[in-house]
CSV table of N, CA and C in Angstrom, one decimal:
chain,number,residue,atom,x,y,z
I,178,UNK,N,0.8,-1.2,-0.1
I,178,UNK,CA,-0.2,0.0,-0.1
I,178,UNK,C,0.9,1.2,0.1
I,179,UNK,N,0.6,2.1,-0.8
I,179,UNK,CA,1.2,3.5,-0.9
I,179,UNK,C,0.4,4.5,-0.7
I,180,UNK,N,0.6,5.7,0.3
I,180,UNK,CA,-0.1,6.7,0.4
I,180,UNK,C,-0.1,7.6,-0.8
I,181,UNK,N,-1.1,8.3,-1.0
I,181,UNK,CA,-1.0,9.4,-2.1
I,181,UNK,C,-0.1,10.5,-1.9
I,182,UNK,N,0.2,11.2,-2.7
I,182,UNK,CA,1.1,12.4,-2.7
I,182,UNK,C,0.4,13.5,-1.8
I,183,UNK,N,-0.8,13.4,-2.1
I,183,UNK,CA,-1.8,14.5,-1.3
I,183,UNK,C,-1.7,14.1,0.2
I,184,UNK,N,-1.8,12.9,0.6
I,184,UNK,CA,-1.5,12.7,2.1
I,184,UNK,C,-0.1,12.8,2.5
I,185,UNK,N,0.8,12.6,2.0
I,185,UNK,CA,2.2,12.8,2.0
I,185,UNK,C,2.5,14.2,2.3
I,186,UNK,N,2.0,15.1,1.3
I,186,UNK,CA,2.1,16.5,1.4
I,186,UNK,C,1.3,17.0,2.6
I,187,UNK,N,0.3,16.5,3.0
I,187,UNK,CA,-0.5,16.8,4.1
I,187,UNK,C,0.4,16.9,5.4
I,188,UNK,N,0.8,15.7,5.5
I,188,UNK,CA,1.7,15.2,6.6
I,188,UNK,C,2.9,16.1,6.6
I,189,UNK,N,3.5,16.4,5.8
I,189,UNK,CA,4.9,17.3,5.7
I,189,UNK,C,4.4,18.7,6.0
I,190,UNK,N,3.3,19.2,5.3
I,190,UNK,CA,2.9,20.5,5.7
I,190,UNK,C,2.7,20.8,7.3
I,191,UNK,N,2.0,19.8,8.1
I,191,UNK,CA,1.6,19.8,9.2
I,191,UNK,C,2.8,19.8,10.0
I,192,UNK,N,3.7,19.0,9.8
I,192,UNK,CA,5.1,18.8,10.4
I,192,UNK,C,5.9,20.1,10.4
I,193,UNK,N,6.0,20.8,9.2
I,193,UNK,CA,6.7,22.0,9.0
I,193,UNK,C,6.0,23.1,9.8
I,194,UNK,N,4.7,23.1,9.7
I,194,UNK,CA,3.9,24.2,10.4
I,194,UNK,C,4.1,23.9,12.0
I,195,UNK,N,4.1,22.9,12.5
I,195,UNK,CA,4.2,22.6,13.8
I,195,UNK,C,5.7,23.0,14.3
I,196,UNK,N,6.7,22.7,13.3
I,196,UNK,CA,8.0,23.0,13.8
I,196,UNK,C,8.5,24.7,13.5
I,197,UNK,N,7.4,25.2,13.0
I,197,UNK,CA,7.6,26.6,12.7
I,197,UNK,C,6.4,27.5,13.3
I,198,UNK,N,5.8,27.1,14.4
I,198,UNK,CA,4.6,27.8,14.9
I,198,UNK,C,4.8,29.1,15.4
I,199,UNK,N,5.8,29.7,15.4
I,199,UNK,CA,6.0,31.2,15.7
I,199,UNK,C,6.0,32.0,14.4
I,200,UNK,N,5.8,31.3,13.1
I,200,UNK,CA,5.8,32.2,12.0
I,200,UNK,C,4.4,31.9,11.4
I,201,UNK,N,3.9,33.0,10.5
I,201,UNK,CA,2.9,32.9,9.5
I,201,UNK,C,3.6,32.4,8.1
I,202,UNK,N,3.4,31.4,7.9
I,202,UNK,CA,4.1,30.9,6.5
I,202,UNK,C,3.0,31.0,5.4
I,203,UNK,N,3.5,31.1,4.1
I,203,UNK,CA,2.8,31.1,3.0
I,203,UNK,C,2.8,29.8,2.2
I,204,UNK,N,2.1,29.6,1.4
I,204,UNK,CA,2.1,28.3,0.7
I,204,UNK,C,3.5,28.3,-0.2
I,205,UNK,N,3.6,29.5,-0.7
I,205,UNK,CA,5.0,29.7,-1.4
I,205,UNK,C,6.2,29.2,-0.7
I,206,UNK,N,6.3,29.6,0.4
I,206,UNK,CA,7.5,29.3,1.5
I,206,UNK,C,7.4,27.8,1.8
I,207,UNK,N,6.2,27.5,2.1
I,207,UNK,CA,6.1,25.9,2.4
I,207,UNK,C,6.6,24.8,1.2
I,208,UNK,N,6.2,25.4,-0.1
I,208,UNK,CA,6.5,24.7,-1.2
I,208,UNK,C,7.9,24.6,-1.2
I,209,UNK,N,8.6,25.9,-1.2
I,209,UNK,CA,10.0,25.8,-1.3
I,209,UNK,C,10.9,25.1,-0.3
I,210,UNK,N,10.3,25.1,0.8
I,210,UNK,CA,11.0,24.6,2.0
I,210,UNK,C,10.8,23.0,1.9
I,211,UNK,N,9.7,22.4,1.3
I,211,UNK,CA,9.2,21.2,1.4
I,211,UNK,C,9.6,20.5,0.1
I,212,UNK,N,10.1,21.4,-0.9
I,212,UNK,CA,10.4,20.9,-2.3
I,212,UNK,C,9.4,20.4,-3.0
I,213,UNK,N,8.1,20.9,-3.1
I,213,UNK,CA,7.0,20.1,-3.7
I,213,UNK,C,6.4,21.5,-4.6
I,214,UNK,N,5.4,20.9,-5.4
I,214,UNK,CA,4.7,21.6,-6.4
I,214,UNK,C,4.0,22.7,-5.5
I,215,UNK,N,4.0,24.1,-5.6
I,215,UNK,CA,3.0,25.1,-5.2
I,215,UNK,C,1.7,24.6,-5.6
I,216,UNK,N,1.5,24.2,-6.8
I,216,UNK,CA,0.0,24.1,-7.3
I,216,UNK,C,-0.5,22.8,-6.6
I,217,UNK,N,0.2,21.6,-6.3
I,217,UNK,CA,-0.4,20.8,-5.5
I,217,UNK,C,-0.6,21.1,-4.0
I,218,UNK,N,0.4,21.8,-3.6
I,218,UNK,CA,0.2,22.1,-2.3
I,218,UNK,C,-0.9,23.0,-1.8
I,219,UNK,N,-1.3,23.8,-2.8
I,219,UNK,CA,-2.5,24.8,-2.5
I,219,UNK,C,-3.7,23.9,-2.4
I,220,UNK,N,-4.0,22.5,-3.0
I,220,UNK,CA,-5.0,21.8,-3.0
I,220,UNK,C,-5.0,21.1,-1.6
I,221,UNK,N,-3.8,20.9,-1.1
I,221,UNK,CA,-3.7,20.2,0.2
I,221,UNK,C,-4.1,21.3,1.1
I,222,UNK,N,-3.5,22.3,1.1
I,222,UNK,CA,-3.8,23.4,2.3
I,222,UNK,C,-5.1,23.8,2.0
I,223,UNK,N,-5.6,23.9,1.0
I,223,UNK,CA,-7.2,24.4,0.9
I,223,UNK,C,-8.1,23.3,1.8
I,224,UNK,N,-7.8,22.0,1.5
I,224,UNK,CA,-8.4,20.9,2.3
I,224,UNK,C,-8.5,21.1,3.8
I,225,UNK,N,-7.1,21.3,4.2
I,225,UNK,CA,-6.8,21.2,5.6
I,225,UNK,C,-7.6,22.6,6.1
I,226,UNK,N,-7.6,23.8,5.4
I,226,UNK,CA,-7.8,24.9,5.8
I,226,UNK,C,-9.6,25.0,6.1
I,227,UNK,N,-10.0,24.1,5.6
I,227,UNK,CA,-11.5,23.9,5.9
I,227,UNK,C,-11.8,23.1,7.1
I,228,UNK,N,-10.9,22.6,7.6
I,228,UNK,CA,-10.8,21.9,9.0
I,228,UNK,C,-10.4,22.8,10.2
I,229,UNK,N,-10.2,22.1,11.2
I,229,UNK,CA,-9.5,23.1,12.4
I,229,UNK,C,-7.9,22.8,12.4
I,230,UNK,N,-7.6,22.2,11.3
I,230,UNK,CA,-6.1,21.6,11.5
I,230,UNK,C,-5.1,22.9,11.0
I,231,UNK,N,-5.5,23.6,10.1
I,231,UNK,CA,-5.0,24.6,9.6
I,231,UNK,C,-5.7,25.9,9.6
I,232,UNK,N,-5.0,27.1,10.0
I,232,UNK,CA,-5.7,28.4,10.1
I,232,UNK,C,-5.1,29.2,8.9
I,233,UNK,N,-5.9,29.7,7.9
I,233,UNK,CA,-5.5,30.3,6.7
I,233,UNK,C,-5.9,31.9,7.0
I,234,UNK,N,-4.9,32.7,7.1
I,234,UNK,CA,-5.3,34.2,7.6
I,234,UNK,C,-4.8,34.8,6.1
I,235,UNK,N,-6.0,35.5,5.8
I,235,UNK,CA,-5.8,36.5,4.4
I,235,UNK,C,-5.3,37.9,4.8
I,236,UNK,N,-4.6,38.4,3.9
I,236,UNK,CA,-4.1,39.8,4.0
I,236,UNK,C,-2.5,39.9,3.8
I,237,UNK,N,-2.4,41.2,4.2
I,237,UNK,CA,-0.9,41.4,4.0
I,237,UNK,C,0.0,40.8,5.1
I,238,UNK,N,-0.3,40.8,6.3
I,238,UNK,CA,0.2,40.0,7.3
I,238,UNK,C,-0.3,38.6,7.7
I,239,UNK,N,-0.9,38.0,6.7
I,239,UNK,CA,-1.5,36.7,6.8
I,239,UNK,C,-0.5,35.6,6.7
I,240,UNK,N,-1.1,34.4,6.4
I,240,UNK,CA,-0.3,33.2,6.3
I,240,UNK,C,-0.8,32.0,6.9
I,241,UNK,N,-0.2,30.8,7.1
I,241,UNK,CA,-0.8,29.7,7.6
I,241,UNK,C,-0.3,29.5,8.9
I,242,UNK,N,-1.1,29.1,9.7
I,242,UNK,CA,-0.6,28.4,11.2
I,242,UNK,C,-1.5,27.3,11.4
I,243,UNK,N,-0.8,26.4,12.3
I,243,UNK,CA,-1.7,25.1,12.9
I,243,UNK,C,-2.7,25.6,13.6
I,244,UNK,N,-4.0,25.1,13.5
I,244,UNK,CA,-5.3,25.5,14.2
I,244,UNK,C,-5.2,24.8,15.6
I,245,UNK,N,-4.6,23.6,15.8
I,245,UNK,CA,-4.7,23.0,17.0
I,245,UNK,C,-3.2,22.6,17.5
I,246,UNK,N,-3.1,22.4,18.9
I,246,UNK,CA,-1.8,22.1,19.2
I,246,UNK,C,-1.3,20.6,18.7
I,247,UNK,N,-0.1,20.6,18.2
I,247,UNK,CA,0.2,19.3,17.7
I,247,UNK,C,0.0,17.8,18.3
I,248,UNK,N,-0.3,17.9,19.7
I,248,UNK,CA,-0.8,16.7,20.6
I,248,UNK,C,-2.2,16.6,20.2
I,249,UNK,N,-2.9,17.4,19.7
I,249,UNK,CA,-4.3,17.2,19.4
I,249,UNK,C,-4.6,17.0,17.8
I,250,UNK,N,-3.6,16.8,17.1
I,250,UNK,CA,-3.8,16.5,15.7
I,250,UNK,C,-3.4,14.9,15.5
I,251,UNK,N,-4.4,13.9,15.3
I,251,UNK,CA,-4.4,12.7,15.2
I,251,UNK,C,-4.0,12.2,13.7
I,252,UNK,N,-2.9,11.5,13.6
I,252,UNK,CA,-2.3,11.1,12.2
I,252,UNK,C,-3.4,10.3,11.6
I,253,UNK,N,-4.2,9.3,12.1
I,253,UNK,CA,-5.2,8.4,11.6
I,253,UNK,C,-6.3,9.3,11.1
I,254,UNK,N,-6.8,10.3,11.7
I,254,UNK,CA,-7.8,11.3,11.2
I,254,UNK,C,-7.4,12.0,9.9
I,255,UNK,N,-6.0,12.5,10.0
I,255,UNK,CA,-5.4,13.1,9.0
I,255,UNK,C,-5.6,12.3,7.7
I,256,UNK,N,-5.0,10.9,8.0
I,256,UNK,CA,-5.1,9.9,6.8
I,256,UNK,C,-6.4,9.7,6.2
I,257,UNK,N,-7.5,9.5,7.0
I,257,UNK,CA,-8.8,9.4,6.4
I,257,UNK,C,-9.5,10.6,5.7
I,258,UNK,N,-8.9,11.8,6.4
I,258,UNK,CA,-9.4,13.1,5.7
I,258,UNK,C,-8.7,13.2,4.3
I,259,UNK,N,-7.6,12.8,4.1
I,259,UNK,CA,-6.8,13.1,2.9
I,259,UNK,C,-6.8,12.1,1.9
I,260,UNK,N,-7.0,10.8,2.2
I,260,UNK,CA,-7.1,9.7,1.2
I,260,UNK,C,-8.4,9.5,0.7
I,261,UNK,N,-8.5,9.6,-0.7
I,261,UNK,CA,-9.8,9.4,-1.4
I,261,UNK,C,-10.2,8.1,-1.3
I,262,UNK,N,-9.1,7.3,-1.4
I,262,UNK,CA,-9.2,5.9,-1.6
I,262,UNK,C,-8.4,5.0,-0.8
I,263,UNK,N,-8.7,4.4,0.1
I,263,UNK,CA,-7.8,3.5,0.9
I,263,UNK,C,-8.2,2.0,0.5
I,264,UNK,N,-8.7,1.7,-0.4
I,264,UNK,CA,-9.0,0.2,-1.0
I,264,UNK,C,-7.6,-0.3,-1.4
I,265,UNK,N,-7.3,-1.3,-0.7
I,265,UNK,CA,-6.1,-1.8,-1.1
I,265,UNK,C,-6.1,-2.7,-2.4
I,266,UNK,N,-7.3,-3.0,-2.8
I,266,UNK,CA,-7.6,-3.9,-4.0
I,266,UNK,C,-8.8,-3.3,-4.6
I,267,UNK,N,-9.2,-3.4,-5.9
I,267,UNK,CA,-10.4,-3.1,-6.4
I,267,UNK,C,-11.7,-3.6,-5.8
I,268,UNK,N,-11.7,-4.8,-5.6
I,268,UNK,CA,-12.9,-5.6,-5.1
I,268,UNK,C,-13.3,-5.1,-3.8
I,269,UNK,N,-12.6,-4.2,-3.0
I,269,UNK,CA,-12.8,-3.8,-1.8
I,269,UNK,C,-14.3,-2.8,-1.7
I,270,UNK,N,-14.3,-2.2,-2.8
I,270,UNK,CA,-15.5,-1.4,-3.1
I,270,UNK,C,-16.4,-1.7,-4.3
I,271,UNK,N,-15.8,-2.6,-5.1
I,271,UNK,CA,-16.5,-3.1,-6.3
I,271,UNK,C,-16.3,-4.6,-6.5
I,272,UNK,N,-17.3,-5.5,-5.5
I,272,UNK,CA,-17.3,-7.0,-5.5
I,272,UNK,C,-17.3,-7.6,-6.9
I,273,UNK,N,-18.3,-6.7,-7.7
I,273,UNK,CA,-18.7,-7.4,-9.0
I,273,UNK,C,-17.5,-7.3,-10.0
I,274,UNK,N,-16.4,-6.7,-9.9
I,274,UNK,CA,-15.1,-6.8,-10.7
I,274,UNK,C,-14.3,-8.0,-10.7
I,275,UNK,N,-14.7,-8.9,-9.8
I,275,UNK,CA,-13.8,-10.1,-9.6
I,275,UNK,C,-14.7,-11.4,-9.5
I,276,UNK,N,-14.4,-12.2,-10.2
I,276,UNK,CA,-15.4,-13.5,-10.4
I,276,UNK,C,-15.3,-14.3,-9.2
I,277,UNK,N,-14.1,-14.3,-8.5
I,277,UNK,CA,-13.8,-14.9,-7.3
I,277,UNK,C,-14.6,-14.5,-6.1
I,278,UNK,N,-15.2,-13.3,-5.9
I,278,UNK,CA,-16.1,-12.9,-5.2
I,278,UNK,C,-17.4,-13.8,-4.7
I,279,UNK,N,-17.8,-14.1,-5.7
I,279,UNK,CA,-19.0,-15.1,-5.7
I,279,UNK,C,-18.8,-16.5,-5.1
I,280,UNK,N,-17.5,-16.8,-5.3
I,280,UNK,CA,-17.3,-18.1,-4.9
I,280,UNK,C,-16.6,-18.2,-3.3
I,281,UNK,N,-16.9,-17.3,-2.5
I,281,UNK,CA,-16.3,-17.2,-1.3
I,281,UNK,C,-15.0,-16.8,-1.0
I,282,UNK,N,-14.5,-15.9,-1.9
I,282,UNK,CA,-13.0,-15.5,-1.8
I,282,UNK,C,-12.9,-14.6,-0.4
I,283,UNK,N,-12.0,-14.8,0.4
I,283,UNK,CA,-11.7,-14.2,1.7
I,283,UNK,C,-10.7,-13.2,1.6
I,284,UNK,N,-10.1,-13.0,0.7
I,284,UNK,CA,-9.1,-12.1,0.5
I,284,UNK,C,-9.6,-10.7,0.8
I,285,UNK,N,-10.6,-10.3,0.4
I,285,UNK,CA,-11.3,-8.8,0.7
I,285,UNK,C,-11.4,-8.8,2.4
I,286,UNK,N,-11.8,-9.8,3.0
I,286,UNK,CA,-12.0,-9.8,4.4
I,286,UNK,C,-10.7,-9.5,5.1
I,287,UNK,N,-9.5,-10.2,4.6
I,287,UNK,CA,-8.1,-10.3,5.2
I,287,UNK,C,-7.6,-8.9,4.9
I,288,UNK,N,-7.9,-8.3,3.9
I,288,UNK,CA,-7.3,-7.0,3.5
I,288,UNK,C,-8.1,-5.9,4.2
I,289,UNK,N,-9.2,-6.0,4.4
I,289,UNK,CA,-10.0,-5.1,5.2
I,289,UNK,C,-9.5,-5.1,6.6
I,290,UNK,N,-9.3,-6.1,7.0
I,290,UNK,CA,-8.9,-6.3,8.5
I,290,UNK,C,-7.4,-5.6,8.6
I,291,UNK,N,-6.6,-5.9,7.5
I,291,UNK,CA,-5.3,-5.4,7.5
I,291,UNK,C,-5.3,-3.8,7.5
I,292,UNK,N,-6.2,-3.1,6.5
I,292,UNK,CA,-6.3,-1.8,6.5
I,292,UNK,C,-6.8,-1.4,7.8
I,293,UNK,N,-7.9,-1.9,8.4
I,293,UNK,CA,-8.2,-1.4,9.7
I,293,UNK,C,-7.2,-1.4,10.7
I,294,UNK,N,-6.4,-2.3,10.9
I,294,UNK,CA,-5.3,-2.3,11.6
I,294,UNK,C,-4.2,-1.3,11.4
I,295,UNK,N,-3.8,-0.9,10.1
I,295,UNK,CA,-3.0,0.0,9.6
I,295,UNK,C,-3.5,1.4,10.2
I,296,UNK,N,-4.8,1.7,10.0
I,296,UNK,CA,-5.5,2.8,10.5
I,296,UNK,C,-5.3,3.0,12.1
I,297,UNK,N,-5.7,1.9,12.5
I,297,UNK,CA,-5.8,1.9,14.1
I,297,UNK,C,-4.4,2.3,14.7
I,298,UNK,N,-3.4,1.7,14.1
I,298,UNK,CA,-2.1,1.9,14.5
I,298,UNK,C,-1.7,3.3,14.3
I,299,UNK,N,-2.0,3.8,13.2
I,299,UNK,CA,-1.5,5.2,12.8
I,299,UNK,C,-2.3,6.1,13.8
I,300,UNK,N,-3.5,5.8,14.2
I,300,UNK,CA,-4.4,6.6,15.1
I,300,UNK,C,-3.9,6.7,16.4
I,301,UNK,N,-3.0,5.9,16.7
I,301,UNK,CA,-2.2,6.0,18.1
I,301,UNK,C,-1.4,7.1,18.2
I,302,UNK,N,-1.0,7.8,17.2
I,302,UNK,CA,0.1,8.6,17.2
I,302,UNK,C,-0.5,10.1,16.8
I,303,UNK,N,0.0,11.0,17.3
I,303,UNK,CA,-0.3,12.5,17.1
I,303,UNK,C,0.7,13.2,16.3
I,304,UNK,N,0.6,14.6,15.8
I,304,UNK,CA,1.5,15.0,15.1
I,304,UNK,C,2.7,15.3,16.0
I,305,UNK,N,2.5,15.4,17.4
I,305,UNK,CA,3.4,15.8,18.5
I,305,UNK,C,4.6,14.7,18.3
I,306,UNK,N,4.1,13.4,18.3
I,306,UNK,CA,5.0,12.3,18.0
I,306,UNK,C,6.1,12.2,17.0
I,307,UNK,N,5.7,13.1,15.9
I,307,UNK,CA,6.6,13.3,14.8
I,307,UNK,C,7.7,14.4,14.9
I,308,UNK,N,7.2,15.1,15.9
I,308,UNK,CA,8.3,16.4,16.1
I,308,UNK,C,9.6,15.9,16.7
């Protein structure tokens, strides 16, 4: 399983904001510091700014700041917010694509339990644990 760039950029952005809580940072500055596309980063920040995780302040002295203390930002919740598709295999949400699903294939169940365990493990950690 590989996380999307969207989720990766969200985690990196939150880590950088947490390490620089004394500054109002711009998307441009974040993009340069994290060495990622400003275009893609705008989408990530926009999504996070619609939640309590990031505060986006407009205007001349505006910028980006964490909306919560790092210990209150749960990594599992960030994962669920930022990943559009956590399905490990196609049949997890489209059982009709695999002829084995009708014959009692148990792969879907095993993979679902594995995904649940992954999310549960990630949910044990906060942003503070990454600092």
